mmCIF file of C-alpha atoms in Angstrom:
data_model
loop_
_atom_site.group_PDB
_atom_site.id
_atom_site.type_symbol
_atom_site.label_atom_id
_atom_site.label_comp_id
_atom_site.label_asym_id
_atom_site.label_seq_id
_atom_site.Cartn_x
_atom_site.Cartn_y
_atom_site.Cartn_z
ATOM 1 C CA UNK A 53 99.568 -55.372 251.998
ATOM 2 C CA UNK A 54 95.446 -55.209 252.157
ATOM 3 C CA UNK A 55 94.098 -54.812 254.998
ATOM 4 C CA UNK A 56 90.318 -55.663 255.078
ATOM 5 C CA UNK A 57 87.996 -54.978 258.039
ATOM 6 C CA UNK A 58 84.977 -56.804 258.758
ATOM 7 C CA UNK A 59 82.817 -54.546 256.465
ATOM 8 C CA UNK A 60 85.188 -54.770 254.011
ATOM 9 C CA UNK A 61 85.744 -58.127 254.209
ATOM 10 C CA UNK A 62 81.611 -58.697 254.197
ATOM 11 C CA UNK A 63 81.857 -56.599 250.830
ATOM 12 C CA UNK A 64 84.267 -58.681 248.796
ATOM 13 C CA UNK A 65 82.150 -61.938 249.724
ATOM 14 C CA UNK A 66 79.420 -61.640 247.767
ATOM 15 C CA UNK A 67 77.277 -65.147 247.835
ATOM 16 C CA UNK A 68 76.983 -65.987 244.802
ATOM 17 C CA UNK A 69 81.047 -65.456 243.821
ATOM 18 C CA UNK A 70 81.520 -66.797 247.629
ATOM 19 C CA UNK A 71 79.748 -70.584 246.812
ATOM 20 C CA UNK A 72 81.504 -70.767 242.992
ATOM 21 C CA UNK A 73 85.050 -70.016 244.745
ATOM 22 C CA UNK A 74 84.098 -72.695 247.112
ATOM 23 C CA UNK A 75 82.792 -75.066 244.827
ATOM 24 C CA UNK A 76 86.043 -74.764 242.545
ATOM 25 C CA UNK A 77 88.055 -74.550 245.369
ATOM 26 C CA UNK A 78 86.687 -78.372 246.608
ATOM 27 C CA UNK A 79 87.072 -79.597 242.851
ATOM 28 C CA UNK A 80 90.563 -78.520 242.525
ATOM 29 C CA UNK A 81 91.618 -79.310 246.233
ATOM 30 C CA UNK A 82 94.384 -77.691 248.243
ATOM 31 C CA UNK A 83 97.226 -78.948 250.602
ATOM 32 C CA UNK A 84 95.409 -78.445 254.125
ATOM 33 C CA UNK A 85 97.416 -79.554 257.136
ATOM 34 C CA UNK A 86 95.839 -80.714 260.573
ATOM 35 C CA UNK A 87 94.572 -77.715 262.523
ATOM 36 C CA UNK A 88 97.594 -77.039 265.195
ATOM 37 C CA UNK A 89 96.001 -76.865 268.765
ATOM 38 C CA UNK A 90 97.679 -75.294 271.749
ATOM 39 C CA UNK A 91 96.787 -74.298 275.399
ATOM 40 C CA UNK A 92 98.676 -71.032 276.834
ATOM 41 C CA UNK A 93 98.754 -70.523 280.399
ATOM 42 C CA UNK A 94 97.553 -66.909 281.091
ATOM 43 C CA UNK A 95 98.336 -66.796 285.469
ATOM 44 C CA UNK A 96 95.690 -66.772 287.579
ATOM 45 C CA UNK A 97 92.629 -67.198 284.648
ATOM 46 C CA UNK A 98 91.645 -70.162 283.049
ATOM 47 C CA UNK A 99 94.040 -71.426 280.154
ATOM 48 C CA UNK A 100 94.277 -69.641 276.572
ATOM 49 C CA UNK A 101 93.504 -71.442 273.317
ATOM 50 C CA UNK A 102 95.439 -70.867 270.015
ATOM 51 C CA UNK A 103 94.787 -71.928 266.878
ATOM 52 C CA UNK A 104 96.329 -72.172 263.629
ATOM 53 C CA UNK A 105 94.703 -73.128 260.497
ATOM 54 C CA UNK A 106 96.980 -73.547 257.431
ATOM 55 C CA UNK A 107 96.159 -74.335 253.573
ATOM 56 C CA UNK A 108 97.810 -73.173 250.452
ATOM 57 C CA UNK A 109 97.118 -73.817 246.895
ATOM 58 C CA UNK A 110 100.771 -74.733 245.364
ATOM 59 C CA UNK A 111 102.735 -71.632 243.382
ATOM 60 C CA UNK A 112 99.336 -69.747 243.799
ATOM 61 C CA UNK A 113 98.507 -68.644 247.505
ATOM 62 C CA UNK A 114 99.185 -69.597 250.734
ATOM 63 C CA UNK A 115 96.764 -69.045 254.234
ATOM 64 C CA UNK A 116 96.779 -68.869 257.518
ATOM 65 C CA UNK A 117 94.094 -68.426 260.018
ATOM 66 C CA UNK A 118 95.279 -67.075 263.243
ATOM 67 C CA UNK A 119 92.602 -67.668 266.354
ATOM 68 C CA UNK A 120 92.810 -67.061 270.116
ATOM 69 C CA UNK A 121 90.159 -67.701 272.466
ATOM 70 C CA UNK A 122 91.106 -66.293 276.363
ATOM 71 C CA UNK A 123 87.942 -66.970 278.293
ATOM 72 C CA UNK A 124 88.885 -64.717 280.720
ATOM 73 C CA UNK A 125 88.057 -61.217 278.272
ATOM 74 C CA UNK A 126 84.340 -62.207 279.417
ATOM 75 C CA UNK A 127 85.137 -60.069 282.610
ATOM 76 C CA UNK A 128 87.143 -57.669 280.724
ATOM 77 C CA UNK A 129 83.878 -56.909 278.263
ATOM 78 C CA UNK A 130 86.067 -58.088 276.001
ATOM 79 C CA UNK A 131 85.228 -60.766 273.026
ATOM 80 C CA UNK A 132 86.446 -64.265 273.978
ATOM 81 C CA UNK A 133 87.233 -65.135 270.135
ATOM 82 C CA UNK A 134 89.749 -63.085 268.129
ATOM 83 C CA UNK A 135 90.264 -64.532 264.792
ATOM 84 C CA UNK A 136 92.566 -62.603 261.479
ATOM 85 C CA UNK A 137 93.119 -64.473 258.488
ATOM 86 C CA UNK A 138 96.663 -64.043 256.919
ATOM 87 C CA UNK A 139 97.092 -64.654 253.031
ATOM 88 C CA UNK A 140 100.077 -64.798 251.349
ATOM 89 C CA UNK A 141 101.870 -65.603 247.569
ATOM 90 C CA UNK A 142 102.588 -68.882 247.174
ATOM 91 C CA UNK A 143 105.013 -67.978 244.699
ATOM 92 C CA UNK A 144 107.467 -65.445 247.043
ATOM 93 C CA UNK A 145 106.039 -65.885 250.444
ATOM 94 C CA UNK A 146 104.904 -61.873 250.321
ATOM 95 C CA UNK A 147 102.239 -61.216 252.793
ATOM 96 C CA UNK A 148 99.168 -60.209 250.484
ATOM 97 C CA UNK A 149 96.571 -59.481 252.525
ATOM 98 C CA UNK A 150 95.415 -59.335 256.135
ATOM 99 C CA UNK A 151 91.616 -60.124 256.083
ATOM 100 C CA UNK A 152 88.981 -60.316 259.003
ATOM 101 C CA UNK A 153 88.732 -63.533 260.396
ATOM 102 C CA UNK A 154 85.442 -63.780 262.196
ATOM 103 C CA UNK A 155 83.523 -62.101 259.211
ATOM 104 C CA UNK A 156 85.132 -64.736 256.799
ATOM 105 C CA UNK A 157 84.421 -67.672 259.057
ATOM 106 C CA UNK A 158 81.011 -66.781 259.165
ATOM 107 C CA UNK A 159 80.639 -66.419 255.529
ATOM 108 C CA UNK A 160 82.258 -69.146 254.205
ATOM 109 C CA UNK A 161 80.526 -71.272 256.644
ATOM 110 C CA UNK A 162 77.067 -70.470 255.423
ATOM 111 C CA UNK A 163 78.318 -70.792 251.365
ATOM 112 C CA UNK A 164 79.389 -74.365 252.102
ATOM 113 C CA UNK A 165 75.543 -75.153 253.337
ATOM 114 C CA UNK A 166 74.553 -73.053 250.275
ATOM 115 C CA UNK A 167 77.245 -74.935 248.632
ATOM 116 C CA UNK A 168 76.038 -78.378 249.601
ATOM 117 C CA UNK A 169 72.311 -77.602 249.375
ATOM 118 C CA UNK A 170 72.884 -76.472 245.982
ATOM 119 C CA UNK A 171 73.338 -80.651 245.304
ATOM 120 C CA UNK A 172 71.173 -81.787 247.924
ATOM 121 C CA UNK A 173 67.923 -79.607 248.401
ATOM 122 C CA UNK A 174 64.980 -79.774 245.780
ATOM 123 C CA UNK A 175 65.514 -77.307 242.885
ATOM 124 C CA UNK A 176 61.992 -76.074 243.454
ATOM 125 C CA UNK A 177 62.404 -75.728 247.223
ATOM 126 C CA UNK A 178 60.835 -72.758 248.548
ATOM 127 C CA UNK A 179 60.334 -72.689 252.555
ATOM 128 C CA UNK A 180 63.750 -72.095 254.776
ATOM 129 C CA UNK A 181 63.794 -72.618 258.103
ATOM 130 C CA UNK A 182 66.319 -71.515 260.433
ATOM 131 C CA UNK A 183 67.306 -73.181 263.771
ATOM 132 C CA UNK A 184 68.910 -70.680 266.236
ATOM 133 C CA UNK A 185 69.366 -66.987 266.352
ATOM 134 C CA UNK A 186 72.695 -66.393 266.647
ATOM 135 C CA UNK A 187 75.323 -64.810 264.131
ATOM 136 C CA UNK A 188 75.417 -67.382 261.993
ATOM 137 C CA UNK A 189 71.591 -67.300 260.987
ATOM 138 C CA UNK A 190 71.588 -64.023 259.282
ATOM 139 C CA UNK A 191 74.334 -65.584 256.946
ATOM 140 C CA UNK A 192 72.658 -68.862 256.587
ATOM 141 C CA UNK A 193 69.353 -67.315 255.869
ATOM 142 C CA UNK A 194 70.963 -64.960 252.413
ATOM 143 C CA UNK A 195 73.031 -68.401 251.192
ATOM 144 C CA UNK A 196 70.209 -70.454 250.795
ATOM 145 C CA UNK A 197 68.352 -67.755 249.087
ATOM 146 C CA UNK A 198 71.414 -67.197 246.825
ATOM 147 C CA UNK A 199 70.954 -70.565 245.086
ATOM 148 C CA UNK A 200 66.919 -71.147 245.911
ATOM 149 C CA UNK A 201 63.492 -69.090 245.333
ATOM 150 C CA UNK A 202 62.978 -68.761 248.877
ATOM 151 C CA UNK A 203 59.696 -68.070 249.593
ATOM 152 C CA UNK A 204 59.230 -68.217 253.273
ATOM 153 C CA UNK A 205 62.053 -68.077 255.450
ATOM 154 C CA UNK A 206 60.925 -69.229 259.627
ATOM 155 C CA UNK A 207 63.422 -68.452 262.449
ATOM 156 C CA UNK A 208 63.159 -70.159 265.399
ATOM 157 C CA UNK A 209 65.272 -69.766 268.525
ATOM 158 C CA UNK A 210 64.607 -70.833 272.602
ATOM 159 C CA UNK A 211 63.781 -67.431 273.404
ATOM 160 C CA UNK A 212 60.712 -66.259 270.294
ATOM 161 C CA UNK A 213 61.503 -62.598 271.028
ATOM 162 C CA UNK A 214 65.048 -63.274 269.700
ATOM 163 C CA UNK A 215 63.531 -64.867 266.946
ATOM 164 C CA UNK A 216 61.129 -62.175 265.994
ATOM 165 C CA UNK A 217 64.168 -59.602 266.311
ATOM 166 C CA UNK A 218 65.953 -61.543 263.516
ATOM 167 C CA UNK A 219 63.043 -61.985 261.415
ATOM 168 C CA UNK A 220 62.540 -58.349 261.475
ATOM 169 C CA UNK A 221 66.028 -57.525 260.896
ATOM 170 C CA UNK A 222 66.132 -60.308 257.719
ATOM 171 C CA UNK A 223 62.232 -58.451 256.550
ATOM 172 C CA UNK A 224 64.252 -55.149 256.968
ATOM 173 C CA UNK A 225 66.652 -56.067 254.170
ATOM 174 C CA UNK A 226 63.611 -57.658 252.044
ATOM 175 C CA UNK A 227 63.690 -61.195 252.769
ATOM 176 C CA UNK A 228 60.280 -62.959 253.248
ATOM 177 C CA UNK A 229 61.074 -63.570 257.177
ATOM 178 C CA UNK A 230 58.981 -65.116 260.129
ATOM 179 C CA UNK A 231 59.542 -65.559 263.618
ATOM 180 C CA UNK A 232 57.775 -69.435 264.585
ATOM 181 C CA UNK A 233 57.283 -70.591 267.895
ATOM 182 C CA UNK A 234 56.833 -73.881 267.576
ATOM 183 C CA UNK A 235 59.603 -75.945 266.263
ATOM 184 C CA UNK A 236 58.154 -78.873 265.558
ATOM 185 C CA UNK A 237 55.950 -77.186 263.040
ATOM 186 C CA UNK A 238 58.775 -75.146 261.401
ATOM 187 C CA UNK A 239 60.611 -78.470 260.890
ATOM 188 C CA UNK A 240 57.280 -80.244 259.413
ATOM 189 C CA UNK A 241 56.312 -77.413 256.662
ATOM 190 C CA UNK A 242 60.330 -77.168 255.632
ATOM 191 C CA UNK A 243 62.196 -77.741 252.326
ATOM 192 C CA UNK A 244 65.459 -76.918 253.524
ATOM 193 C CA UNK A 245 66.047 -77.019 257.581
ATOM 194 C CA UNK A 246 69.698 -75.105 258.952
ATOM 195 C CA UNK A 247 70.132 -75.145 261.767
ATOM 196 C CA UNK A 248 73.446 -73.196 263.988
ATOM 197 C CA UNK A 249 73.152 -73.219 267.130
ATOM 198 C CA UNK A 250 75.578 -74.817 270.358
ATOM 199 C CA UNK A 251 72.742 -77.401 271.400
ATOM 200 C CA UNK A 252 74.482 -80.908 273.377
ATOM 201 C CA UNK A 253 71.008 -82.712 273.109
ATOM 202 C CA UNK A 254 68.988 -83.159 269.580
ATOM 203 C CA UNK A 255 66.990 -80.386 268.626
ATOM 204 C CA UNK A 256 65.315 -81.626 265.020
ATOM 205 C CA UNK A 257 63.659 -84.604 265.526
ATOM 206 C CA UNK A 258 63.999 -86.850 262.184
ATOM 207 C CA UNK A 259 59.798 -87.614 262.267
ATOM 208 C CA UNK A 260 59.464 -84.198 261.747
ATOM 209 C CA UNK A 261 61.365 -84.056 258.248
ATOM 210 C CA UNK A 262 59.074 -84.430 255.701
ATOM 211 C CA UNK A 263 59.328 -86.167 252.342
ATOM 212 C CA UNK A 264 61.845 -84.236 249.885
ATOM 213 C CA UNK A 265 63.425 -81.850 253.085
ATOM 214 C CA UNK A 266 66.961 -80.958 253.082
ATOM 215 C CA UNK A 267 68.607 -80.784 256.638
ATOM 216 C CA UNK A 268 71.613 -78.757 257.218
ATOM 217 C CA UNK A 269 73.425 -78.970 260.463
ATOM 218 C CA UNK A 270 76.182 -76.211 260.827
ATOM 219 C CA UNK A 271 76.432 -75.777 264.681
ATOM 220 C CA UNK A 272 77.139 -78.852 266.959
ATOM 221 C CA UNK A 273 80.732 -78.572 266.234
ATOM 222 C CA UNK A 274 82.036 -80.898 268.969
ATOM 223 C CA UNK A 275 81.470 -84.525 269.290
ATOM 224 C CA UNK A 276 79.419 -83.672 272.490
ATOM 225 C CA UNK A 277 77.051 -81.743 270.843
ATOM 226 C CA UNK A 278 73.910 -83.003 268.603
ATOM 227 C CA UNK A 279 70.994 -81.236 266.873
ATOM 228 C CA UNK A 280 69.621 -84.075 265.253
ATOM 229 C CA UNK A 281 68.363 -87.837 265.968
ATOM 230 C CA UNK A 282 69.260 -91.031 265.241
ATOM 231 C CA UNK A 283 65.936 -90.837 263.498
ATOM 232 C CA UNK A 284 66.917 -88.484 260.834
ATOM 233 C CA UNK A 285 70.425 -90.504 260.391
ATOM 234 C CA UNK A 286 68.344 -92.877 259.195
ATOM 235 C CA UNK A 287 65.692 -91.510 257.093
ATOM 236 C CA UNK A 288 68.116 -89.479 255.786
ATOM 237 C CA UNK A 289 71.119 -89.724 252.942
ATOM 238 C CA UNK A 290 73.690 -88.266 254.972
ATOM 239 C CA UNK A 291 76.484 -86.041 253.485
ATOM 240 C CA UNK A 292 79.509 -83.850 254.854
ATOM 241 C CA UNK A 293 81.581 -81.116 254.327
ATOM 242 C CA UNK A 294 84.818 -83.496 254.611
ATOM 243 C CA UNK A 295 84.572 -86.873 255.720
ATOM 244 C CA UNK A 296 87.229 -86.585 258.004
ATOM 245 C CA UNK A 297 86.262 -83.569 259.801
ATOM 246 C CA UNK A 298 83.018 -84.820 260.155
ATOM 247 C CA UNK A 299 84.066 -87.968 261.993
ATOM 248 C CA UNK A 300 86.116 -86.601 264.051
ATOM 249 C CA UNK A 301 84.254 -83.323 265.234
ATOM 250 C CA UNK A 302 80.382 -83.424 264.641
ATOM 251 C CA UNK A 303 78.457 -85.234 267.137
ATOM 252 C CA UNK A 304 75.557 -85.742 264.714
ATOM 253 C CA UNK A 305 77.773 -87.747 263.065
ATOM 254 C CA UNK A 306 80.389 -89.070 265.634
ATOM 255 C CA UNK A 307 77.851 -90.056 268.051
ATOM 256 C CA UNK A 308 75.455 -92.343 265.429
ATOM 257 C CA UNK A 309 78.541 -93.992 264.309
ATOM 258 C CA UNK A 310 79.685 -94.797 268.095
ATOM 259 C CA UNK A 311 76.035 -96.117 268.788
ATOM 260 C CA UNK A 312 75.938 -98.412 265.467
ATOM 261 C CA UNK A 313 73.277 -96.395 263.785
ATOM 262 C CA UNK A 314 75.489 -95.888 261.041
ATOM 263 C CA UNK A 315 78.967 -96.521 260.101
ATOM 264 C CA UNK A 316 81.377 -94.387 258.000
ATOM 265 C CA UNK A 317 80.739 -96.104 254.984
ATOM 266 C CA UNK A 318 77.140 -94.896 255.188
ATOM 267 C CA UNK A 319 78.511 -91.522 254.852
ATOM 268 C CA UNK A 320 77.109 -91.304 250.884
ATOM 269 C CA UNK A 321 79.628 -88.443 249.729
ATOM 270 C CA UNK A 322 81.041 -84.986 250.796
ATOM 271 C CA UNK A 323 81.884 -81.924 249.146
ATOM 272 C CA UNK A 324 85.127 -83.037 247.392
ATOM 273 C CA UNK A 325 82.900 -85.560 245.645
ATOM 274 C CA UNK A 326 79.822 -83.755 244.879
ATOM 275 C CA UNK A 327 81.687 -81.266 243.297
ATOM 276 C CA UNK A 328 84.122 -83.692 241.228
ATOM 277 C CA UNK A 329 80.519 -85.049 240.234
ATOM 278 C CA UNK A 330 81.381 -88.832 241.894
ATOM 279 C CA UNK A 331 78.058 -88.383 243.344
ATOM 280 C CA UNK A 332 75.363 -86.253 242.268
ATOM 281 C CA UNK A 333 73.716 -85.537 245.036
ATOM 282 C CA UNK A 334 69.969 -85.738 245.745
ATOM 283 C CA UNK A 335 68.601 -88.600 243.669
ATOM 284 C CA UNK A 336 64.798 -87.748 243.820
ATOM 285 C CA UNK A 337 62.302 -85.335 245.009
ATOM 286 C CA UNK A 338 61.180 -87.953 247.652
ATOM 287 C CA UNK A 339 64.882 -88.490 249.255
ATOM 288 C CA UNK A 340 65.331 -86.347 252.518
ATOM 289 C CA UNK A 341 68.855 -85.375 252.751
ATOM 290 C CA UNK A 342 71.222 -84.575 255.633
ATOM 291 C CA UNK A 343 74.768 -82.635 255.418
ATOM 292 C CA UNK A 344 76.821 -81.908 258.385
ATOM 293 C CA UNK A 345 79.479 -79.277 258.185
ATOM 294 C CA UNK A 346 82.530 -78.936 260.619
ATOM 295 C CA UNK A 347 84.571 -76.432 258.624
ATOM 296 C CA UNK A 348 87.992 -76.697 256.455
ATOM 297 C CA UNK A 349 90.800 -75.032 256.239
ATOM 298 C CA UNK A 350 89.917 -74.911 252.492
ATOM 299 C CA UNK A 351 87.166 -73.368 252.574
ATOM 300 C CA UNK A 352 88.996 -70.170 254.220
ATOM 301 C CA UNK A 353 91.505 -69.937 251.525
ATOM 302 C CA UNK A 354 89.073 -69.855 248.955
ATOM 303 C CA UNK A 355 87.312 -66.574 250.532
ATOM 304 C CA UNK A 356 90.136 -65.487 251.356
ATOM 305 C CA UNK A 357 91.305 -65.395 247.985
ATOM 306 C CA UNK A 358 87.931 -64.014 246.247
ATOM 307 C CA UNK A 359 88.098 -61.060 249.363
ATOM 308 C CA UNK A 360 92.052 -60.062 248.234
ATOM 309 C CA UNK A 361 90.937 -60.438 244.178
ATOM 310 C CA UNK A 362 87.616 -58.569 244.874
ATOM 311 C CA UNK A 363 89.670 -55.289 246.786
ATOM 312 C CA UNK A 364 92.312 -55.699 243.886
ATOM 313 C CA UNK A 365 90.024 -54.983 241.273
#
């Protein structure tokens, strides 16, 4: 059995290989049971969370991945999140690989924006901006520029010094990086607009977008949280990762449809059909775009796959 650390794992997830295993992945499809949810007592702290997130790709692999938050490591100096990703043959049940889970969230995350924006965000786009400064926005920043000529890439965050600090870590690895203090502006002189961070009121206001931006939201993962207007629901052609996910889980999505400013049906595609080309994606150079993420089970198994192929070869 493989066992792949975070480094490791980082190494056999290359972007480019990362967002064409994704992209087949989505056109071929997998079987991808509901997430299983359940609380754990742990006396005298506040309860455990575990979570199990299952897909397998019939008589080829099978995955698990394996997540436990305990709030109560916070006073331990301990991280809240653990997360491993178990793969397996889907022909014999052998356990193939046991593979980082945290570093393949994170990476597979940011190649389904890259994934999505490859479809959605003008092919001449040049000027990235990132929305938050958290671990996420490192990864986000190197998928875009995997499938764009990114120019100019602006980080903002609440705090500017945090923002500076990433745009000198991204300028450090020689990506065209700045740290931007106003937000407002960074949204305005955009092509392509990803934000990740854990905001519960709008952050991107949809007057900013201007004609031809692409707007990916990746953070916002409950249906309390937002980072985006009603205003840019409806300038926008809105896509998802999976339609389901993304009615169910993203507030920029959830809470438009529960306040009439858009229904389902105005949901124009997501990544199952942009890939099986029943949509094609952005239609002009004038259409601003909008693609909300959630995360799939899917979209695990496919890096998971690529990482255990990868350290085979």
């Amino acid at each position: 059995m493989k066992i792949l650390d975070e480094a490791q794992t980082r190494d056999a997830l290359p972007w480019k290989e990362l967002v064409e295993a994704l992209r087949d992945m989505f056109e071929a499809g997998c079987e991808m049971p509901v997430r299983h949810h359940h609380d754990m007592e742990v006396p005298g702290e506040d309860d455990a969370t575990l979570l199990l997130m299952p897909a397998w790709s019939s008589g080829n692999y099978v995955g698990v991945k394996v997540v436990s938050v305990f709030p109560g490591n916070m006073e331990r100096g301990l991280p809240a999140i653990y997360g491993n990703y178990m793969l397996s043959s889907g022909k014999t049940g052998e356990m193939l690989a046991l593979i980082d889970g945290g570093e393949l969230t994170a990476r597979r995350t940011a190649a389904a924006s890259a994934l999505a924006a490859d479809y959605l965000a003008k092919k001449d786009a040049k000027t990235l901006t990132i929305v938050g400064t958290g671990r996420l926005a490192v990864n986000l920043a190197q998928a875009h520029s995997s499938i764009r000529d990114i120019e100019k890439i602006q980080i903002w965050g609440r705090k500017f010094e945090k923002a500076k600090d990433l745009a000198a870590t991204l300028v450090a690895q020689g990506m065209p990086a700045v740290g931007i203090e106003d937000l407002q502006e960074a949204v305005e002189t955009a092509d392509i607009v990803s934000c990740c961070t854990l905001s519960s009121n709008p952050l991107v206001k949809g007057e900013w977008l201007k004609e031809g931006a692409h707007l990916d939201l990746v953070g916002a993962f409950k249906p309390t949280m937002r980072e985006s207007d009603d205003e840019a629901i409806r300038r926008a052609s809105v896509f998802v990762d999976t339609v389901d996910g993304a009615t169910k889980e993203g507030g920029d999505i959830v809470q438009p449809i529960a306040d009439q400013v858009m229904t389902k049906e105005d949901i124009c595609a997501d990544l199952y059909d942009l890939t099986r080309g029943k949509h094609k994606g952005r239609q002009n150079d004038k259409e601003i775009t909008l693609f909300k993420s959630v995360g799939a089970a899917l979209e695990d198994l496919a890096g998971a796959i690529l990482a255990y192929e990868a350290s085979n070869q």
